[in-house]
XYZ file of C-alpha atoms in Angstrom:
590
model
C 131.466 -124.300 60.255
C 133.998 -122.038 61.977
C 131.327 -119.326 62.138
C 128.912 -121.714 63.798
C 131.570 -122.754 66.342
C 132.322 -119.090 67.003
C 128.661 -118.351 67.608
C 128.375 -121.387 69.929
C 131.439 -120.301 71.930
C 130.056 -116.793 72.197
C 126.737 -118.230 73.441
C 128.504 -120.274 76.095
C 130.486 -117.214 77.226
C 127.253 -115.181 77.436
C 125.583 -117.900 79.507
C 128.600 -118.029 81.851
C 128.538 -114.264 82.240
C 124.754 -114.447 82.931
C 125.212 -117.206 85.479
C 128.007 -115.241 87.171
C 125.856 -112.091 87.239
C 122.969 -114.083 88.686
C 125.252 -115.541 91.349
C 126.641 -112.109 92.138
C 123.149 -110.630 92.389
C 122.029 -113.567 94.610
C 124.992 -113.076 96.925
C 124.332 -109.354 97.016
C 120.660 -109.964 97.816
C 121.597 -112.415 100.563
C 124.103 -109.929 101.967
C 121.504 -107.171 101.849
C 118.967 -109.419 103.567
C 121.505 -110.323 106.224
C 122.343 -106.646 106.675
C 118.659 -105.722 106.957
C 118.154 -108.567 109.456
C 121.090 -107.359 111.514
C 119.599 -103.883 111.654
C 116.057 -105.061 112.202
C 115.027 -104.512 115.818
C 114.056 -107.591 117.831
C 111.018 -107.526 120.052
C 111.110 -108.909 123.556
C 107.794 -110.721 123.798
C 105.814 -110.427 127.023
C 103.521 -113.219 128.168
C 99.983 -111.948 127.370
C 98.546 -113.270 130.643
C 101.364 -111.701 132.659
C 100.924 -108.427 130.786
C 97.192 -108.365 131.561
C 97.769 -108.982 135.263
C 100.459 -106.325 135.506
C 98.405 -103.774 133.572
C 95.387 -104.401 135.811
C 97.417 -104.148 139.004
C 99.511 -101.139 137.967
C 96.737 -99.469 135.941
C 99.403 -98.739 133.297
C 99.736 -100.261 129.818
C 102.882 -102.311 129.258
C 104.532 -102.130 125.847
C 106.920 -104.604 124.264
C 110.566 -103.607 124.533
C 112.368 -103.174 121.200
C 116.146 -103.576 121.015
C 118.687 -103.663 118.204
C 120.210 -106.998 117.188
C 123.670 -106.078 118.462
C 122.201 -105.590 121.948
C 120.429 -108.966 121.923
C 123.307 -110.837 123.544
C 123.468 -108.339 126.386
C 119.718 -108.490 127.039
C 119.667 -112.257 126.725
C 121.595 -112.459 129.995
C 118.902 -110.452 131.792
C 116.268 -112.797 133.179
C 113.551 -111.868 135.667
C 114.009 -113.645 138.994
C 112.011 -113.499 142.177
C 114.491 -112.200 144.743
C 112.105 -111.163 147.515
C 108.464 -110.702 148.311
C 105.945 -113.237 147.103
C 102.771 -114.582 148.680
C 102.998 -116.280 152.084
C 99.298 -116.993 152.399
C 98.448 -119.281 149.471
C 97.182 -121.848 151.964
C 97.074 -122.274 155.764
C 100.434 -123.158 157.227
C 101.325 -126.783 157.956
C 103.034 -127.797 161.211
C 105.613 -130.570 161.399
C 104.744 -133.721 163.327
C 106.662 -132.588 166.415
C 105.312 -128.988 166.180
C 108.827 -127.530 166.117
C 108.603 -126.291 162.515
C 105.950 -125.028 160.162
C 105.872 -124.942 156.370
C 104.606 -122.331 153.919
C 104.050 -122.755 150.185
C 105.678 -119.539 149.043
C 104.781 -119.284 145.352
C 106.708 -122.188 143.751
C 108.855 -123.127 146.745
C 108.520 -124.409 150.296
C 109.724 -122.199 153.129
C 110.478 -123.802 156.508
C 110.266 -121.715 159.702
C 111.018 -122.243 163.376
C 107.700 -122.221 165.249
C 109.176 -120.586 168.366
C 110.797 -117.521 166.814
C 109.542 -117.382 163.214
C 113.035 -117.527 161.693
C 113.406 -119.195 158.295
C 115.543 -122.311 158.474
C 115.139 -123.685 154.937
C 113.778 -122.724 151.522
C 113.669 -125.212 148.665
C 111.985 -126.092 145.359
C 112.577 -128.585 142.559
C 115.270 -127.913 139.962
C 112.616 -127.481 137.275
C 110.826 -124.890 139.384
C 114.067 -122.995 140.038
C 114.920 -122.867 136.343
C 111.481 -121.655 135.228
C 110.563 -119.429 138.155
C 108.708 -116.234 137.167
C 108.427 -112.915 138.924
C 104.617 -112.940 138.659
C 103.067 -115.114 141.405
C 100.779 -118.042 140.586
C 101.549 -118.075 136.853
C 104.038 -120.947 136.938
C 102.565 -124.260 135.733
C 104.183 -126.172 138.610
C 102.858 -123.974 141.418
C 102.350 -125.833 144.687
C 98.677 -126.688 145.199
C 98.824 -128.470 148.569
C 101.235 -129.481 151.328
C 100.993 -132.262 153.909
C 103.520 -132.835 156.691
C 104.784 -136.352 157.341
C 103.504 -137.078 160.874
C 106.313 -139.575 161.528
C 109.350 -137.601 162.711
C 111.516 -140.712 163.189
C 113.274 -140.019 159.860
C 113.456 -136.270 160.456
C 111.198 -133.467 159.297
C 109.602 -134.308 155.960
C 106.839 -132.714 153.938
C 104.823 -133.761 150.881
C 104.006 -131.236 148.147
C 101.438 -131.599 145.357
C 102.099 -129.417 142.312
C 100.333 -128.408 139.119
C 102.945 -130.280 137.045
C 101.117 -133.533 138.000
C 103.800 -134.347 140.585
C 103.809 -135.274 144.255
C 107.142 -134.838 146.010
C 108.573 -135.790 149.379
C 111.154 -133.384 150.789
C 113.636 -133.570 153.630
C 112.866 -130.274 155.378
C 116.119 -130.336 157.356
C 118.418 -130.504 154.324
C 116.096 -129.266 151.579
C 116.775 -132.373 149.478
C 114.205 -134.157 147.357
C 113.602 -137.663 148.726
C 111.191 -139.015 146.096
C 108.684 -137.884 143.481
C 105.592 -139.516 142.000
C 103.537 -138.925 138.870
C 99.894 -138.252 139.771
C 98.695 -138.307 136.169
C 96.597 -135.156 136.631
C 96.571 -131.720 138.238
C 95.792 -131.818 141.977
C 93.541 -129.139 143.432
C 93.556 -130.259 147.086
C 95.222 -132.948 149.165
C 94.765 -134.081 152.781
C 96.395 -136.956 154.612
C 94.583 -140.119 155.598
C 95.347 -139.986 159.356
C 95.112 -143.760 159.791
C 97.220 -144.868 156.795
C 100.769 -143.471 156.418
C 101.675 -142.616 152.849
C 98.027 -142.407 151.747
C 96.104 -139.251 150.908
C 92.740 -138.007 149.741
C 93.235 -135.841 146.653
C 90.968 -133.917 144.297
C 92.466 -134.523 140.834
C 91.290 -132.721 137.722
C 89.219 -134.986 135.488
C 87.564 -133.022 132.687
C 85.806 -129.819 131.658
C 82.040 -130.279 131.509
C 80.510 -127.861 128.999
C 76.954 -126.689 129.509
C 74.664 -123.775 128.673
C 75.449 -122.148 132.028
C 79.201 -122.268 131.354
C 82.177 -124.588 131.582
C 82.596 -126.537 134.804
C 85.728 -128.292 135.998
C 85.056 -131.794 137.244
C 87.456 -133.416 139.700
C 87.864 -136.972 140.938
C 88.249 -137.378 144.692
C 90.720 -140.247 144.936
C 92.625 -142.186 147.522
C 96.262 -141.740 146.467
C 98.993 -144.154 147.600
C 102.585 -142.862 147.468
C 104.906 -145.874 147.625
C 108.617 -145.070 147.582
C 109.285 -148.241 145.596
C 107.322 -146.826 142.645
C 107.420 -143.643 140.573
C 103.723 -143.741 139.698
C 101.163 -142.932 142.371
C 98.462 -145.485 143.052
C 94.928 -144.082 142.669
C 91.444 -145.256 143.579
C 88.524 -143.009 142.644
C 85.960 -142.470 145.411
C 83.559 -139.971 143.813
C 83.487 -136.945 141.520
C 82.809 -133.290 142.279
C 82.293 -130.124 140.237
C 84.241 -126.904 140.881
C 85.356 -127.794 144.434
C 86.658 -125.046 146.727
C 87.854 -127.328 149.518
C 88.526 -130.883 150.691
C 88.642 -132.142 154.300
C 88.932 -135.555 155.986
C 87.887 -136.800 159.419
C 90.500 -137.911 161.943
C 89.469 -141.559 161.697
C 89.976 -141.533 157.903
C 86.495 -142.951 157.250
C 84.851 -139.735 156.044
C 85.938 -137.224 153.424
C 84.042 -134.102 152.356
C 84.362 -131.989 149.219
C 82.399 -128.773 148.908
C 81.655 -126.074 146.369
C 79.723 -122.820 146.691
C 76.257 -124.327 147.037
C 76.909 -128.040 147.315
C 78.415 -130.424 149.891
C 79.404 -134.012 149.124
C 80.395 -136.575 151.773
C 82.036 -139.905 151.111
C 81.861 -142.646 153.741
C 84.802 -145.000 153.151
C 83.716 -148.338 154.576
C 85.956 -151.126 155.878
C 85.509 -153.186 152.712
C 86.702 -150.267 150.556
C 83.298 -149.297 149.168
C 82.162 -145.678 149.304
C 78.707 -144.420 150.312
C 77.977 -140.926 148.994
C 75.765 -138.246 150.535
C 74.976 -134.977 148.730
C 73.300 -131.750 149.764
C 72.386 -128.562 147.957
C 72.469 -125.492 150.190
C 70.818 -122.107 149.814
C 73.437 -120.084 151.738
C 76.805 -119.885 150.043
C 79.387 -122.145 151.707
C 82.781 -120.706 152.601
C 84.459 -123.388 154.771
C 83.810 -126.903 156.086
C 85.448 -128.863 158.937
C 84.833 -132.201 160.683
C 84.404 -132.343 164.466
C 87.140 -134.704 165.747
C 84.920 -136.759 168.117
C 81.256 -135.984 167.389
C 79.277 -136.974 164.244
C 79.228 -133.322 163.213
C 80.197 -131.406 160.105
C 80.761 -127.674 160.752
C 79.709 -125.535 157.781
C 80.634 -121.824 157.649
C 78.757 -119.564 155.256
C 78.776 -116.052 153.860
C 76.166 -114.879 156.364
C 78.623 -115.305 159.251
C 77.073 -118.475 160.642
C 78.730 -121.773 161.585
C 76.127 -124.531 161.278
C 76.696 -127.871 162.993
C 75.303 -130.592 160.719
C 74.655 -133.890 162.518
C 75.095 -135.843 159.298
C 78.044 -138.182 159.913
C 76.174 -141.488 160.269
C 78.199 -144.704 160.038
C 75.053 -146.853 159.961
C 73.771 -145.663 156.585
C 74.441 -148.274 153.890
C 72.866 -146.372 151.005
C 73.728 -143.010 149.496
C 71.406 -140.065 150.059
C 70.459 -136.852 148.264
C 69.476 -133.753 150.279
C 68.798 -135.873 153.353
C 67.187 -133.956 156.212
C 69.626 -133.552 159.117
C 69.640 -131.724 162.446
C 71.433 -128.385 162.203
C 72.549 -126.172 165.066
C 73.784 -122.611 164.463
C 76.735 -120.866 166.125
C 76.568 -117.200 165.168
C 78.929 -114.401 166.135
C 80.518 -113.219 162.876
C 78.845 -110.334 161.066
C 80.516 -111.220 157.768
C 81.705 -114.288 155.905
C 83.361 -117.059 157.931
C 86.661 -117.876 156.235
C 88.212 -120.457 158.570
C 87.101 -123.050 161.140
C 89.340 -125.446 163.102
C 88.860 -127.783 166.066
C 91.299 -128.533 168.864
C 92.155 -132.191 169.377
C 89.580 -132.964 172.054
C 86.796 -131.177 170.206
C 85.829 -128.939 173.125
C 87.382 -125.840 171.521
C 86.549 -124.460 168.086
C 88.425 -121.590 166.433
C 86.917 -119.405 163.738
C 87.821 -116.251 161.848
C 86.586 -114.025 159.050
C 86.487 -110.512 157.683
C 86.330 -108.873 161.131
C 89.991 -109.728 161.810
C 89.044 -111.340 165.143
C 90.010 -114.881 166.167
C 87.030 -116.352 168.037
C 87.643 -119.228 170.471
C 84.448 -121.163 171.184
C 84.228 -123.296 174.337
C 81.647 -125.806 173.145
C 81.280 -127.407 176.591
C 80.241 -124.180 178.342
C 78.969 -122.380 175.214
C 81.181 -119.377 175.995
C 83.541 -117.425 173.751
C 86.934 -115.774 174.008
C 88.506 -113.415 171.470
C 91.816 -112.344 169.987
C 90.816 -109.019 168.389
C 92.465 -106.457 166.129
C 94.702 -108.835 164.182
C 94.974 -106.242 161.400
C 93.301 -107.957 158.459
C 90.769 -110.589 157.400
C 91.468 -114.089 158.733
C 91.609 -116.580 155.845
C 93.169 -119.640 157.511
C 93.661 -121.275 160.923
C 96.016 -124.137 161.830
C 96.551 -125.859 165.195
C 99.864 -127.570 165.964
C 99.779 -131.345 166.649
C 100.825 -130.811 170.290
C 97.982 -128.259 170.677
C 100.458 -125.590 171.862
C 100.205 -123.143 168.927
C 97.451 -121.449 166.958
C 98.611 -120.177 163.566
C 96.459 -117.563 161.850
C 96.773 -116.648 158.169
C 95.699 -113.096 157.309
C 94.631 -111.695 153.959
C 97.284 -108.950 154.062
C 100.046 -111.573 153.556
C 100.747 -112.003 157.269
C 101.165 -115.111 159.446
C 100.745 -114.841 163.223
C 101.484 -117.685 165.657
C 99.917 -117.513 169.134
C 100.420 -119.575 172.259
C 97.409 -121.747 173.032
C 98.153 -121.422 176.753
C 98.028 -117.647 177.271
C 97.066 -116.332 173.765
C 100.361 -114.410 173.593
C 101.946 -113.688 170.221
C 104.840 -116.132 169.681
C 106.029 -115.121 166.200
C 104.892 -113.124 163.211
C 105.761 -113.215 159.510
C 104.787 -110.395 157.212
C 105.349 -110.276 153.469
C 104.606 -107.633 150.871
C 101.073 -106.412 151.471
C 100.488 -105.771 147.788
C 101.403 -109.354 146.800
C 97.976 -110.727 147.704
C 96.235 -108.403 145.220
C 98.205 -109.618 142.204
C 97.809 -113.219 143.329
C 94.046 -112.779 143.614
C 93.906 -111.646 139.992
C 96.266 -114.463 139.025
C 93.625 -116.921 140.217
C 91.040 -115.147 138.050
C 91.078 -117.903 135.445
C 89.248 -120.107 137.938
C 86.727 -117.405 138.898
C 83.497 -116.250 137.361
C 83.315 -112.993 135.450
C 81.429 -111.348 138.322
C 84.089 -112.348 140.857
C 86.905 -111.194 138.582
C 85.140 -107.856 138.113
C 84.868 -107.539 141.903
C 88.615 -108.131 142.241
C 89.330 -105.578 139.524
C 87.154 -103.059 141.376
C 89.119 -103.809 144.547
C 92.331 -102.930 142.702
C 90.697 -99.764 141.399
C 89.753 -98.933 144.975
C 93.310 -99.405 146.210
C 95.738 -98.986 143.273
C 99.527 -99.061 143.405
C 100.072 -95.288 143.287
C 103.106 -94.708 145.516
C 105.459 -96.704 143.315
C 108.702 -97.944 144.869
C 110.191 -95.180 147.026
C 113.644 -95.739 148.550
C 114.067 -94.582 152.130
C 117.196 -92.370 152.129
C 118.570 -93.630 155.456
C 117.819 -97.379 155.440
C 117.605 -97.885 151.628
C 114.485 -99.970 152.218
C 111.556 -99.873 149.818
C 108.444 -97.904 150.776
C 105.185 -98.661 148.964
C 101.438 -99.058 149.358
C 100.383 -101.432 152.108
C 96.931 -102.054 153.510
C 94.309 -99.401 152.710
C 95.394 -96.287 154.587
C 98.906 -97.678 155.263
C 102.356 -97.603 153.723
C 104.785 -100.480 154.142
C 108.554 -100.380 154.652
C 110.147 -103.557 153.250
C 113.772 -104.732 153.181
C 113.981 -106.342 149.753
C 117.524 -107.625 150.358
C 116.624 -109.567 153.508
C 113.064 -110.284 152.295
C 111.681 -108.922 155.549
C 108.940 -106.527 156.573
C 110.296 -103.618 158.625
C 107.345 -101.406 159.513
C 103.862 -100.223 158.619
C 102.828 -96.592 158.999
C 99.130 -95.854 159.440
C 98.681 -92.714 157.378
C 94.864 -92.595 157.407
C 92.960 -94.466 160.166
C 89.514 -95.873 159.372
C 86.926 -98.327 160.651
C 87.409 -101.721 158.964
C 83.860 -103.039 159.269
C 80.478 -101.433 159.238
C 76.925 -102.607 158.687
C 76.160 -105.887 156.985
C 78.366 -105.323 153.944
C 82.071 -104.564 153.994
C 81.719 -102.829 150.602
C 79.888 -99.994 152.355
C 83.019 -99.073 154.307
C 84.732 -96.006 152.841
C 88.448 -96.796 152.806
C 91.167 -94.176 152.442
C 94.050 -94.591 150.045
C 97.643 -93.368 150.299
C 98.362 -91.758 146.938
C 101.912 -90.484 147.378
C 104.868 -90.633 149.779
C 108.234 -88.860 149.698
C 111.172 -88.271 152.075
C 113.573 -85.420 152.663
C 117.166 -86.075 151.625
C 118.242 -87.050 155.174
C 115.078 -89.029 155.948
C 114.054 -86.892 158.950
C 110.837 -85.761 157.286
C 108.175 -87.674 155.398
C 105.326 -86.241 153.327
C 102.219 -88.222 152.381
C 99.045 -87.577 150.432
C 95.974 -89.664 151.236
C 92.466 -89.349 149.857
C 89.013 -90.816 149.663
C 87.395 -91.059 146.249
C 83.792 -91.199 145.146
C 84.692 -93.174 142.035
C 88.065 -94.891 142.204
C 88.003 -95.825 138.509
C 88.224 -92.121 137.622
C 91.549 -91.835 139.453
C 92.839 -88.838 141.349
C 90.489 -86.470 139.518
C 87.539 -87.933 141.450
C 88.820 -87.276 144.983
C 86.272 -86.074 147.522
C 88.756 -85.633 150.377
C 92.489 -85.057 150.135
C 95.082 -84.505 152.862
C 98.737 -83.507 152.681
C 100.531 -84.611 155.858
C 104.028 -83.952 157.207
C 105.665 -86.499 159.506
C 108.830 -86.003 161.565
C 111.161 -88.825 162.602
C 111.333 -89.395 166.356
C 114.956 -90.449 167.094
C 113.982 -92.128 170.367
C 111.967 -94.937 168.744
C 112.742 -94.353 165.028
C 109.083 -93.827 164.122
C 107.422 -91.012 162.220
C 105.012 -88.789 164.155
C 102.397 -86.600 162.498
C 103.529 -82.954 162.663
C 100.968 -81.106 160.518
C 98.134 -81.616 158.068
C 96.844 -79.556 155.143
C 93.285 -80.287 154.021
C 92.519 -80.203 150.282
C 95.858 -78.718 149.130
C 94.633 -78.752 145.497
C 91.090 -78.810 144.151
C 91.747 -81.614 141.662
C 93.910 -83.757 143.907
C 97.692 -84.013 144.220
C 99.501 -85.826 141.397
C 103.138 -85.563 142.525
C 105.207 -84.323 145.471
C 108.962 -83.756 145.875
C 111.173 -82.330 148.593
C 113.632 -79.584 147.726
C 116.946 -81.467 147.688
C 118.994 -78.940 149.740
C 118.375 -77.256 153.083
C 118.167 -73.471 153.059
C 120.759 -71.557 154.986
C 119.554 -70.626 158.434
C 116.728 -73.184 158.493
C 116.386 -75.092 161.774
C 117.982 -78.542 161.788
C 116.507 -80.969 161.064
C 113.832 -79.508 158.833
C 112.494 -79.656 155.293
C 113.666 -77.073 152.836
C 110.293 -77.154 151.153
C 107.885 -79.385 149.316
C 106.632 -79.090 145.762
C 103.246 -80.614 144.975
């Protein structure tokens, strides 16, 4: 019996020792796992869509950053923020009701400017937008899709914004405070005010994706939206539906609204009893812009052939909808390329148009004569006329806004952002483009890549980088202000019937001497841009000297084809040789 008890006690002691060993081994394994986890590097994930856009624009692959766990806390405090730059030309500018201010949707925020001098007076966005703002334009889910100014200035300057987070917001532009917000229930693509009903708008709201053999198509509902400050939910009444719209406009009397896509125009006649009569047309020439004449029963349709066709199709007497109804059409043709913008002055006797030629055309419809504002520097993509008819605001593709006096056509103010911002934004909108259009944009980036990098000017500490084709831009990133553009390689912007036939130069490199008195540039023309610098057909090394009288660089000398395979890098010798004339470069390595 004692032997049995001894064996049982020994068994219990063995089990205890086994359990203790197991516990010790488990703790050791956990400690080892924790130690391995502490040493394991953590990857900073990059948004795949953002990575693709950056790689396409910079032509350089972006890799994920790997850091050790002990450095995680330090890197966690580093967050990308948009401190300057951005796209000013998402949409045409919007004037306030009294024409004293104008508003720009700058990425995810609203910027307010003085119309007389172009100075920014306010910049605001919602708290959610500020917290989630990204450095890559147009990727934020709450990007502003449309803006409409409140025409009643009795309560101060106010502006409505419609965002991709399904929200409509009313802002006090004087203080930057949010007055009210409404839930739209869907993503808005376009919004225009109903001129006869305050607080009511015509909006194109996303409805569904229609899948077909030819590809997916986004269908939108054109609705009358009522924004009542006593409610948080917007009132909606569907008028008609459209597929893949590229624009929405309304007539001044609020009885007609038009939505258009590339080869289709749809008109809705809103009758007094609230019913809607629809009229649809299919067109053979690709549509680029549509505008209502303010007094005549005319719809102006701009196309890719450079024509502005007056359609006499606004008929209040028609009680039934029509399909491809025959209408009288009258052409107005001056533009050699696509018409991007059309606007009418209040009385309807003056029409403004612009396109790829960079010329603002002023049509006197009463006398059938034309006047011009030429050489604006880039393609015109938007035109806005102030409510008091005193200002013409022109939006340019190179991220520039110019405001002209309607009286004497003199330049009143000018805003210029980063020239390269519009290229990244164009690719950012690629999700809503066809594969052919996206390929065309990618080829445009290949044609004009970001090769200079960010060069710091030694005297002003401003950033110098690629601008328009053939130009470099000097930009103050601290004040968010354009300083200058230097035309390194002049060229003719338009030629023939296709702008793609124009051979555009590209500034490959730029560098400065240590005191900033000399600048060296390399520009080239390439037979095949996708093959990079190895495919150059012409290459020029140029030296520029600073003129102290006007602080501009003047061309001093040029070297043709300095290297057979193109120039890949240049650098000034950092010190000046003894006995060299002052100022002067010590030498350049390339």
